[in-house]
JSON list of C-alpha atoms in Angstrom, two decimals:
[
{"chain": "A", "resi": 51, "resn": "ARG", "atom": "CA", "xyz": [-36.51, -39.28, -66.77]},
{"chain": "A", "resi": 52, "resn": "PRO", "atom": "CA", "xyz": [-35.54, -41.45, -63.81]},
{"chain": "A", "resi": 53, "resn": "PHE", "atom": "CA", "xyz": [-38.73, -41.90, -61.62]},
{"chain": "A", "resi": 54, "resn": "ILE", "atom": "CA", "xyz": [-39.85, -44.53, -59.02]},
{"chain": "A", "resi": 55, "resn": "ILE", "atom": "CA", "xyz": [-42.60, -47.10, -59.65]},
{"chain": "A", "resi": 56, "resn": "ALA", "atom": "CA", "xyz": [-44.44, -48.86, -56.78]},
{"chain": "A", "resi": 57, "resn": "LEU", "atom": "CA", "xyz": [-46.71, -51.78, -57.52]},
{"chain": "A", "resi": 58, "resn": "PRO", "atom": "CA", "xyz": [-48.81, -52.31, -54.26]},
{"chain": "A", "resi": 59, "resn": "GLN", "atom": "CA", "xyz": [-50.71, -55.62, -53.92]},
{"chain": "A", "resi": 60, "resn": "GLY", "atom": "CA", "xyz": [-54.25, -54.83, -54.46]},
{"chain": "A", "resi": 61, "resn": "ASP", "atom": "CA", "xyz": [-56.22, -58.13, -54.66]},
{"chain": "A", "resi": 62, "resn": "LYS", "atom": "CA", "xyz": [-59.66, -57.74, -56.57]},
{"chain": "A", "resi": 63, "resn": "GLU", "atom": "CA", "xyz": [-60.74, -54.87, -54.24]},
{"chain": "A", "resi": 64, "resn": "TYR", "atom": "CA", "xyz": [-60.88, -51.97, -56.86]},
{"chain": "A", "resi": 65, "resn": "TRP", "atom": "CA", "xyz": [-58.44, -49.84, -54.65]},
{"chain": "A", "resi": 66, "resn": "VAL", "atom": "CA", "xyz": [-61.70, -48.38, -52.99]},
{"chain": "A", "resi": 67, "resn": "ASP", "atom": "CA", "xyz": [-62.27, -48.15, -49.38]},
{"chain": "A", "resi": 68, "resn": "HIS", "atom": "CA", "xyz": [-65.12, -50.49, -48.90]},
{"chain": "A", "resi": 69, "resn": "ALA", "atom": "CA", "xyz": [-68.49, -49.32, -47.82]},
{"chain": "A", "resi": 70, "resn": "ASN", "atom": "CA", "xyz": [-69.83, -50.16, -44.11]},
{"chain": "A", "resi": 71, "resn": "ASN", "atom": "CA", "xyz": [-66.50, -49.76, -42.70]},
{"chain": "A", "resi": 72, "resn": "GLY", "atom": "CA", "xyz": [-64.80, -52.65, -44.78]},
{"chain": "A", "resi": 73, "resn": "PRO", "atom": "CA", "xyz": [-61.13, -52.96, -45.86]},
{"chain": "A", "resi": 74, "resn": "ARG", "atom": "CA", "xyz": [-59.58, -49.58, -46.52]},
{"chain": "A", "resi": 75, "resn": "TRP", "atom": "CA", "xyz": [-57.77, -50.16, -49.86]},
{"chain": "A", "resi": 76, "resn": "GLY", "atom": "CA", "xyz": [-58.10, -46.38, -51.18]},
{"chain": "A", "resi": 77, "resn": "THR", "atom": "CA", "xyz": [-56.59, -45.26, -47.89]},
{"chain": "A", "resi": 78, "resn": "TYR", "atom": "CA", "xyz": [-53.82, -47.89, -48.25]},
{"chain": "A", "resi": 79, "resn": "VAL", "atom": "CA", "xyz": [-52.66, -46.51, -51.66]},
{"chain": "A", "resi": 80, "resn": "THR", "atom": "CA", "xyz": [-53.22, -42.70, -50.69]},
{"chain": "A", "resi": 81, "resn": "HIS", "atom": "CA", "xyz": [-51.62, -42.72, -47.37]},
{"chain": "A", "resi": 82, "resn": "ASP", "atom": "CA", "xyz": [-49.68, -45.79, -46.47]},
{"chain": "A", "resi": 83, "resn": "VAL", "atom": "CA", "xyz": [-47.94, -46.53, -49.92]},
{"chain": "A", "resi": 84, "resn": "VAL", "atom": "CA", "xyz": [-47.32, -42.74, -50.75]},
{"chain": "A", "resi": 85, "resn": "ALA", "atom": "CA", "xyz": [-45.89, -42.34, -47.00]},
{"chain": "A", "resi": 86, "resn": "GLU", "atom": "CA", "xyz": [-43.61, -45.55, -47.42]},
{"chain": "A", "resi": 87, "resn": "ILE", "atom": "CA", "xyz": [-42.30, -44.34, -50.56]},
{"chain": "A", "resi": 88, "resn": "ASP", "atom": "CA", "xyz": [-41.86, -40.74, -49.52]},
{"chain": "A", "resi": 89, "resn": "GLY", "atom": "CA", "xyz": [-40.22, -41.86, -46.22]},
{"chain": "A", "resi": 90, "resn": "HIS", "atom": "CA", "xyz": [-37.77, -44.39, -47.56]},
{"chain": "A", "resi": 91, "resn": "TYR", "atom": "CA", "xyz": [-36.80, -42.90, -51.02]},
{"chain": "A", "resi": 92, "resn": "ARG", "atom": "CA", "xyz": [-35.48, -39.57, -52.18]},
{"chain": "A", "resi": 93, "resn": "THR", "atom": "CA", "xyz": [-38.53, -38.25, -53.73]},
{"chain": "A", "resi": 94, "resn": "LEU", "atom": "CA", "xyz": [-39.81, -34.92, -54.88]},
{"chain": "A", "resi": 95, "resn": "ALA", "atom": "CA", "xyz": [-42.84, -35.37, -52.47]},
{"chain": "A", "resi": 96, "resn": "ASP", "atom": "CA", "xyz": [-45.40, -32.99, -53.98]},
{"chain": "A", "resi": 97, "resn": "ARG", "atom": "CA", "xyz": [-48.34, -33.23, -56.39]},
{"chain": "A", "resi": 98, "resn": "PRO", "atom": "CA", "xyz": [-46.40, -32.21, -59.59]},
{"chain": "A", "resi": 99, "resn": "HIS", "atom": "CA", "xyz": [-43.97, -35.13, -59.05]},
{"chain": "A", "resi": 100, "resn": "ARG", "atom": "CA", "xyz": [-46.35, -38.01, -58.26]},
{"chain": "A", "resi": 101, "resn": "ALA", "atom": "CA", "xyz": [-48.55, -40.10, -60.64]},
{"chain": "A", "resi": 102, "resn": "ILE", "atom": "CA", "xyz": [-50.99, -42.88, -60.01]},
{"chain": "A", "resi": 103, "resn": "GLY", "atom": "CA", "xyz": [-51.87, -45.45, -62.80]},
{"chain": "A", "resi": 104, "resn": "GLY", "atom": "CA", "xyz": [-53.37, -48.87, -63.14]},
{"chain": "A", "resi": 105, "resn": "LEU", "atom": "CA", "xyz": [-54.49, -51.72, -65.45]},
{"chain": "A", "resi": 106, "resn": "SER", "atom": "CA", "xyz": [-58.08, -52.80, -65.29]},
{"chain": "A", "resi": 107, "resn": "MET", "atom": "CA", "xyz": [-59.56, -52.32, -61.86]},
{"chain": "A", "resi": 108, "resn": "GLY", "atom": "CA", "xyz": [-56.45, -50.55, -61.32]},
{"chain": "A", "resi": 109, "resn": "GLY", "atom": "CA", "xyz": [-57.17, -48.11, -64.06]},
{"chain": "A", "resi": 110, "resn": "HIS", "atom": "CA", "xyz": [-60.51, -47.47, -62.25]},
{"chain": "A", "resi": 111, "resn": "GLY", "atom": "CA", "xyz": [-58.93, -47.13, -59.08]},
{"chain": "A", "resi": 112, "resn": "ALA", "atom": "CA", "xyz": [-56.27, -44.75, -60.36]},
{"chain": "A", "resi": 113, "resn": "MET", "atom": "CA", "xyz": [-59.08, -42.39, -61.60]},
{"chain": "A", "resi": 114, "resn": "GLN", "atom": "CA", "xyz": [-61.07, -42.29, -58.71]},
{"chain": "A", "resi": 115, "resn": "LEU", "atom": "CA", "xyz": [-58.22, -41.94, -56.21]},
{"chain": "A", "resi": 116, "resn": "ALA", "atom": "CA", "xyz": [-56.78, -39.13, -58.30]},
{"chain": "A", "resi": 117, "resn": "ILE", "atom": "CA", "xyz": [-60.18, -37.22, -58.10]},
{"chain": "A", "resi": 118, "resn": "ASN", "atom": "CA", "xyz": [-60.86, -37.99, -54.52]},
{"chain": "A", "resi": 119, "resn": "ASN", "atom": "CA", "xyz": [-57.25, -36.84, -53.68]},
{"chain": "A", "resi": 120, "resn": "PRO", "atom": "CA", "xyz": [-56.61, -34.06, -56.07]},
{"chain": "A", "resi": 121, "resn": "ASP", "atom": "CA", "xyz": [-53.91, -32.50, -54.21]},
{"chain": "A", "resi": 122, "resn": "LEU", "atom": "CA", "xyz": [-51.92, -35.63, -53.99]},
{"chain": "A", "resi": 123, "resn": "PHE", "atom": "CA", "xyz": [-51.36, -36.81, -57.84]},
{"chain": "A", "resi": 124, "resn": "ALA", "atom": "CA", "xyz": [-50.70, -34.62, -61.07]},
{"chain": "A", "resi": 125, "resn": "VAL", "atom": "CA", "xyz": [-50.47, -37.45, -63.62]},
{"chain": "A", "resi": 126, "resn": "VAL", "atom": "CA", "xyz": [-53.05, -40.40, -64.09]},
{"chain": "A", "resi": 127, "resn": "GLY", "atom": "CA", "xyz": [-53.10, -43.30, -66.28]},
{"chain": "A", "resi": 128, "resn": "ALA", "atom": "CA", "xyz": [-56.04, -45.52, -66.82]},
{"chain": "A", "resi": 129, "resn": "HIS", "atom": "CA", "xyz": [-54.99, -48.36, -68.88]},
{"chain": "A", "resi": 130, "resn": "SER", "atom": "CA", "xyz": [-58.01, -50.59, -70.00]},
{"chain": "A", "resi": 131, "resn": "PRO", "atom": "CA", "xyz": [-60.04, -49.41, -67.02]},
{"chain": "A", "resi": 132, "resn": "ALA", "atom": "CA", "xyz": [-62.94, -51.87, -65.80]},
{"chain": "A", "resi": 133, "resn": "LEU", "atom": "CA", "xyz": [-65.63, -49.10, -65.41]},
{"chain": "A", "resi": 134, "resn": "ARG", "atom": "CA", "xyz": [-68.70, -50.82, -64.10]},
{"chain": "A", "resi": 135, "resn": "THR", "atom": "CA", "xyz": [-72.22, -49.57, -63.62]},
{"chain": "A", "resi": 136, "resn": "TYR", "atom": "CA", "xyz": [-74.02, -49.64, -60.40]},
{"chain": "A", "resi": 137, "resn": "GLU", "atom": "CA", "xyz": [-76.26, -52.37, -61.57]},
{"chain": "A", "resi": 138, "resn": "ASN", "atom": "CA", "xyz": [-73.20, -54.56, -62.30]},
{"chain": "A", "resi": 139, "resn": "THR", "atom": "CA", "xyz": [-70.86, -53.78, -59.48]},
{"chain": "A", "resi": 140, "resn": "PHE", "atom": "CA", "xyz": [-69.68, -55.46, -56.10]},
{"chain": "A", "resi": 141, "resn": "ALA", "atom": "CA", "xyz": [-71.33, -55.25, -52.85]},
{"chain": "A", "resi": 142, "resn": "PHE", "atom": "CA", "xyz": [-68.41, -53.45, -51.50]},
{"chain": "A", "resi": 143, "resn": "PHE", "atom": "CA", "xyz": [-69.38, -50.24, -53.45]},
{"chain": "A", "resi": 144, "resn": "GLY", "atom": "CA", "xyz": [-72.26, -50.12, -51.06]},
{"chain": "A", "resi": 145, "resn": "ASP", "atom": "CA", "xyz": [-75.45, -47.83, -51.95]},
{"chain": "A", "resi": 146, "resn": "ARG", "atom": "CA", "xyz": [-75.71, -45.63, -55.03]},
{"chain": "A", "resi": 147, "resn": "ALA", "atom": "CA", "xyz": [-74.35, -42.44, -53.39]},
{"chain": "A", "resi": 148, "resn": "TYR", "atom": "CA", "xyz": [-71.31, -44.47, -51.99]},
{"chain": "A", "resi": 149, "resn": "PHE", "atom": "CA", "xyz": [-70.71, -46.09, -55.57]},
{"chain": "A", "resi": 150, "resn": "ASP", "atom": "CA", "xyz": [-71.08, -42.42, -57.14]},
{"chain": "A", "resi": 151, "resn": "ALA", "atom": "CA", "xyz": [-68.49, -41.22, -54.82]},
{"chain": "A", "resi": 152, "resn": "HIS", "atom": "CA", "xyz": [-65.86, -43.62, -56.22]},
{"chain": "A", "resi": 153, "resn": "ASN", "atom": "CA", "xyz": [-67.08, -44.08, -59.77]},
{"chain": "A", "resi": 154, "resn": "PRO", "atom": "CA", "xyz": [-64.82, -42.27, -62.37]},
{"chain": "A", "resi": 155, "resn": "LEU", "atom": "CA", "xyz": [-67.82, -41.31, -64.52]},
{"chain": "A", "resi": 156, "resn": "ALA", "atom": "CA", "xyz": [-69.79, -39.78, -61.68]},
{"chain": "A", "resi": 157, "resn": "LEU", "atom": "CA", "xyz": [-66.82, -38.05, -60.40]},
{"chain": "A", "resi": 158, "resn": "CYS", "atom": "CA", "xyz": [-65.73, -36.64, -63.80]},
{"chain": "A", "resi": 159, "resn": "LYS", "atom": "CA", "xyz": [-69.11, -35.27, -64.30]},
{"chain": "A", "resi": 160, "resn": "LYS", "atom": "CA", "xyz": [-69.25, -33.71, -60.76]},
{"chain": "A", "resi": 161, "resn": "TYR", "atom": "CA", "xyz": [-65.70, -32.20, -60.87]},
{"chain": "A", "resi": 162, "resn": "PRO", "atom": "CA", "xyz": [-64.72, -31.61, -64.26]},
{"chain": "A", "resi": 163, "resn": "LYS", "atom": "CA", "xyz": [-62.34, -28.57, -63.00]},
{"chain": "A", "resi": 164, "resn": "VAL", "atom": "CA", "xyz": [-60.57, -31.16, -60.75]},
{"chain": "A", "resi": 165, "resn": "VAL", "atom": "CA", "xyz": [-60.00, -33.59, -63.52]},
{"chain": "A", "resi": 166, "resn": "SER", "atom": "CA", "xyz": [-58.89, -30.93, -65.88]},
{"chain": "A", "resi": 167, "resn": "ARG", "atom": "CA", "xyz": [-56.03, -30.45, -63.76]},
{"chain": "A", "resi": 168, "resn": "PHE", "atom": "CA", "xyz": [-54.58, -33.85, -64.36]},
{"chain": "A", "resi": 169, "resn": "LYS", "atom": "CA", "xyz": [-52.27, -34.88, -67.10]},
{"chain": "A", "resi": 170, "resn": "LEU", "atom": "CA", "xyz": [-54.51, -37.79, -68.07]},
{"chain": "A", "resi": 171, "resn": "TRP", "atom": "CA", "xyz": [-54.13, -41.02, -70.32]},
{"chain": "A", "resi": 172, "resn": "VAL", "atom": "CA", "xyz": [-56.81, -43.45, -71.03]},
{"chain": "A", "resi": 173, "resn": "ASP", "atom": "CA", "xyz": [-56.32, -46.43, -73.33]},
{"chain": "A", "resi": 174, "resn": "ILE", "atom": "CA", "xyz": [-58.22, -49.67, -74.25]},
{"chain": "A", "resi": 175, "resn": "GLY", "atom": "CA", "xyz": [-57.81, -52.54, -76.60]},
{"chain": "A", "resi": 176, "resn": "ARG", "atom": "CA", "xyz": [-60.41, -52.76, -79.34]},
{"chain": "A", "resi": 177, "resn": "GLU", "atom": "CA", "xyz": [-61.24, -56.57, -78.31]},
{"chain": "A", "resi": 178, "resn": "ASP", "atom": "CA", "xyz": [-61.37, -55.69, -74.68]},
{"chain": "A", "resi": 179, "resn": "PRO", "atom": "CA", "xyz": [-64.87, -56.41, -73.15]},
{"chain": "A", "resi": 180, "resn": "TRP", "atom": "CA", "xyz": [-64.67, -52.90, -71.46]},
{"chain": "A", "resi": 181, "resn": "ALA", "atom": "CA", "xyz": [-64.12, -51.14, -74.83]},
{"chain": "A", "resi": 182, "resn": "GLY", "atom": "CA", "xyz": [-67.59, -49.91, -74.86]},
{"chain": "A", "resi": 183, "resn": "ALA", "atom": "CA", "xyz": [-67.54, -48.52, -71.44]},
{"chain": "A", "resi": 184, "resn": "ASP", "atom": "CA", "xyz": [-64.25, -46.94, -71.83]},
{"chain": "A", "resi": 185, "resn": "GLU", "atom": "CA", "xyz": [-65.17, -45.36, -75.21]},
{"chain": "A", "resi": 186, "resn": "ALA", "atom": "CA", "xyz": [-68.33, -43.81, -73.53]},
{"chain": "A", "resi": 187, "resn": "PHE", "atom": "CA", "xyz": [-66.03, -42.59, -70.80]},
{"chain": "A", "resi": 188, "resn": "HIS", "atom": "CA", "xyz": [-63.65, -41.04, -73.59]},
{"chain": "A", "resi": 189, "resn": "GLU", "atom": "CA", "xyz": [-66.77, -39.42, -75.21]},
{"chain": "A", "resi": 190, "resn": "GLN", "atom": "CA", "xyz": [-67.87, -38.13, -71.62]},
{"chain": "A", "resi": 191, "resn": "LEU", "atom": "CA", "xyz": [-64.39, -36.47, -71.26]},
{"chain": "A", "resi": 192, "resn": "VAL", "atom": "CA", "xyz": [-64.66, -34.75, -74.63]},
{"chain": "A", "resi": 193, "resn": "GLN", "atom": "CA", "xyz": [-68.13, -33.59, -73.92]},
{"chain": "A", "resi": 194, "resn": "LEU", "atom": "CA", "xyz": [-66.91, -32.06, -70.53]},
{"chain": "A", "resi": 195, "resn": "GLY", "atom": "CA", "xyz": [-63.86, -30.40, -72.12]},
{"chain": "A", "resi": 196, "resn": "ILE", "atom": "CA", "xyz": [-61.42, -32.48, -70.17]},
{"chain": "A", "resi": 197, "resn": "PRO", "atom": "CA", "xyz": [-58.24, -32.54, -71.68]},
{"chain": "A", "resi": 198, "resn": "HIS", "atom": "CA", "xyz": [-56.83, -36.18, -72.05]},
{"chain": "A", "resi": 199, "resn": "THR", "atom": "CA", "xyz": [-54.94, -38.58, -74.25]},
{"chain": "A", "resi": 200, "resn": "TRP", "atom": "CA", "xyz": [-57.15, -41.45, -75.70]},
{"chain": "A", "resi": 201, "resn": "ASN", "atom": "CA", "xyz": [-55.55, -44.37, -77.35]},
{"chain": "A", "resi": 202, "resn": "GLU", "atom": "CA", "xyz": [-57.47, -47.30, -78.91]},
{"chain": "A", "resi": 203, "resn": "TYR", "atom": "CA", "xyz": [-55.29, -50.27, -80.02]},
{"chain": "A", "resi": 204, "resn": "ALA", "atom": "CA", "xyz": [-55.77, -53.68, -81.33]},
{"chain": "A", "resi": 205, "resn": "GLY", "atom": "CA", "xyz": [-55.96, -56.27, -78.56]},
{"chain": "A", "resi": 206, "resn": "GLY", "atom": "CA", "xyz": [-57.87, -57.39, -75.61]},
{"chain": "A", "resi": 207, "resn": "HIS", "atom": "CA", "xyz": [-57.85, -57.38, -71.72]},
{"chain": "A", "resi": 208, "resn": "SER", "atom": "CA", "xyz": [-54.69, -59.23, -70.98]},
{"chain": "A", "resi": 209, "resn": "GLY", "atom": "CA", "xyz": [-50.97, -59.13, -69.97]},
{"chain": "A", "resi": 210, "resn": "ASP", "atom": "CA", "xyz": [-49.96, -59.38, -73.47]},
{"chain": "A", "resi": 211, "resn": "TYR", "atom": "CA", "xyz": [-51.85, -56.03, -74.38]},
{"chain": "A", "resi": 212, "resn": "TRP", "atom": "CA", "xyz": [-50.44, -54.10, -71.48]},
{"chain": "A", "resi": 213, "resn": "GLY", "atom": "CA", "xyz": [-47.08, -55.65, -72.15]},
{"chain": "A", "resi": 214, "resn": "ASP", "atom": "CA", "xyz": [-47.21, -54.48, -75.81]},
{"chain": "A", "resi": 215, "resn": "HIS", "atom": "CA", "xyz": [-47.98, -50.95, -74.49]},
{"chain": "A", "resi": 216, "resn": "ALA", "atom": "CA", "xyz": [-45.39, -50.67, -71.43]},
{"chain": "A", "resi": 217, "resn": "ASP", "atom": "CA", "xyz": [-42.95, -48.59, -73.33]},
{"chain": "A", "resi": 218, "resn": "GLU", "atom": "CA", "xyz": [-45.76, -46.01, -74.40]},
{"chain": "A", "resi": 219, "resn": "TYR", "atom": "CA", "xyz": [-46.96, -45.96, -70.75]},
{"chain": "A", "resi": 220, "resn": "LEU", "atom": "CA", "xyz": [-43.40, -45.28, -69.20]},
{"chain": "A", "resi": 221, "resn": "GLN", "atom": "CA", "xyz": [-42.83, -42.70, -71.87]},
{"chain": "A", "resi": 222, "resn": "PHE", "atom": "CA", "xyz": [-46.37, -41.13, -70.94]},
{"chain": "A", "resi": 223, "resn": "TYR", "atom": "CA", "xyz": [-45.45, -40.76, -67.25]},
{"chain": "A", "resi": 224, "resn": "SER", "atom": "CA", "xyz": [-41.74, -39.82, -67.95]},
{"chain": "A", "resi": 225, "resn": "ASP", "atom": "CA", "xyz": [-42.77, -37.00, -70.36]},
{"chain": "A", "resi": 226, "resn": "SER", "atom": "CA", "xyz": [-45.55, -35.83, -67.81]},
{"chain": "A", "resi": 227, "resn": "PHE", "atom": "CA", "xyz": [-43.00, -35.34, -65.20]},
{"chain": "A", "resi": 228, "resn": "ALA", "atom": "CA", "xyz": [-40.64, -33.31, -67.59]},
{"chain": "A", "resi": 229, "resn": "ASN", "atom": "CA", "xyz": [-43.36, -30.80, -68.09]}
]
């Protein structure tokens, strides 16, 4: 099925509004990018016809943006999400409360009914340094009864890995809109 893909620039900012009035990367995606696409293209501008996905820190960002904006997105893809703990995160995640408000694990635990509304895909490469964190995330989703597609493949945290699975990702998004 045809659909529009937008690939906005995100630097290394995790797609989160930075604590203490820093850059507003999350707002950029959820307001500016969505409005730009809906304003300039023939879209079905509603939740059932909108997805968010990302690779690595973009996978983390896609999850937290969807959970924090549940009326905006229906489909979420987290491809090799870089899921950090509070102890190994960046200063722009602020204090523990701010971090938890933008941490997919904490958000899923706090809002399992919200997350259950998404058509959700999570994947990781077995040789990826984030594999342990992502497997724990998958187990948390299972324990919380949150439906999702989980795929673990050969490969690492690289463009080759994501390129090898691009067809599967695109099929997931296409099939998700079909239903």
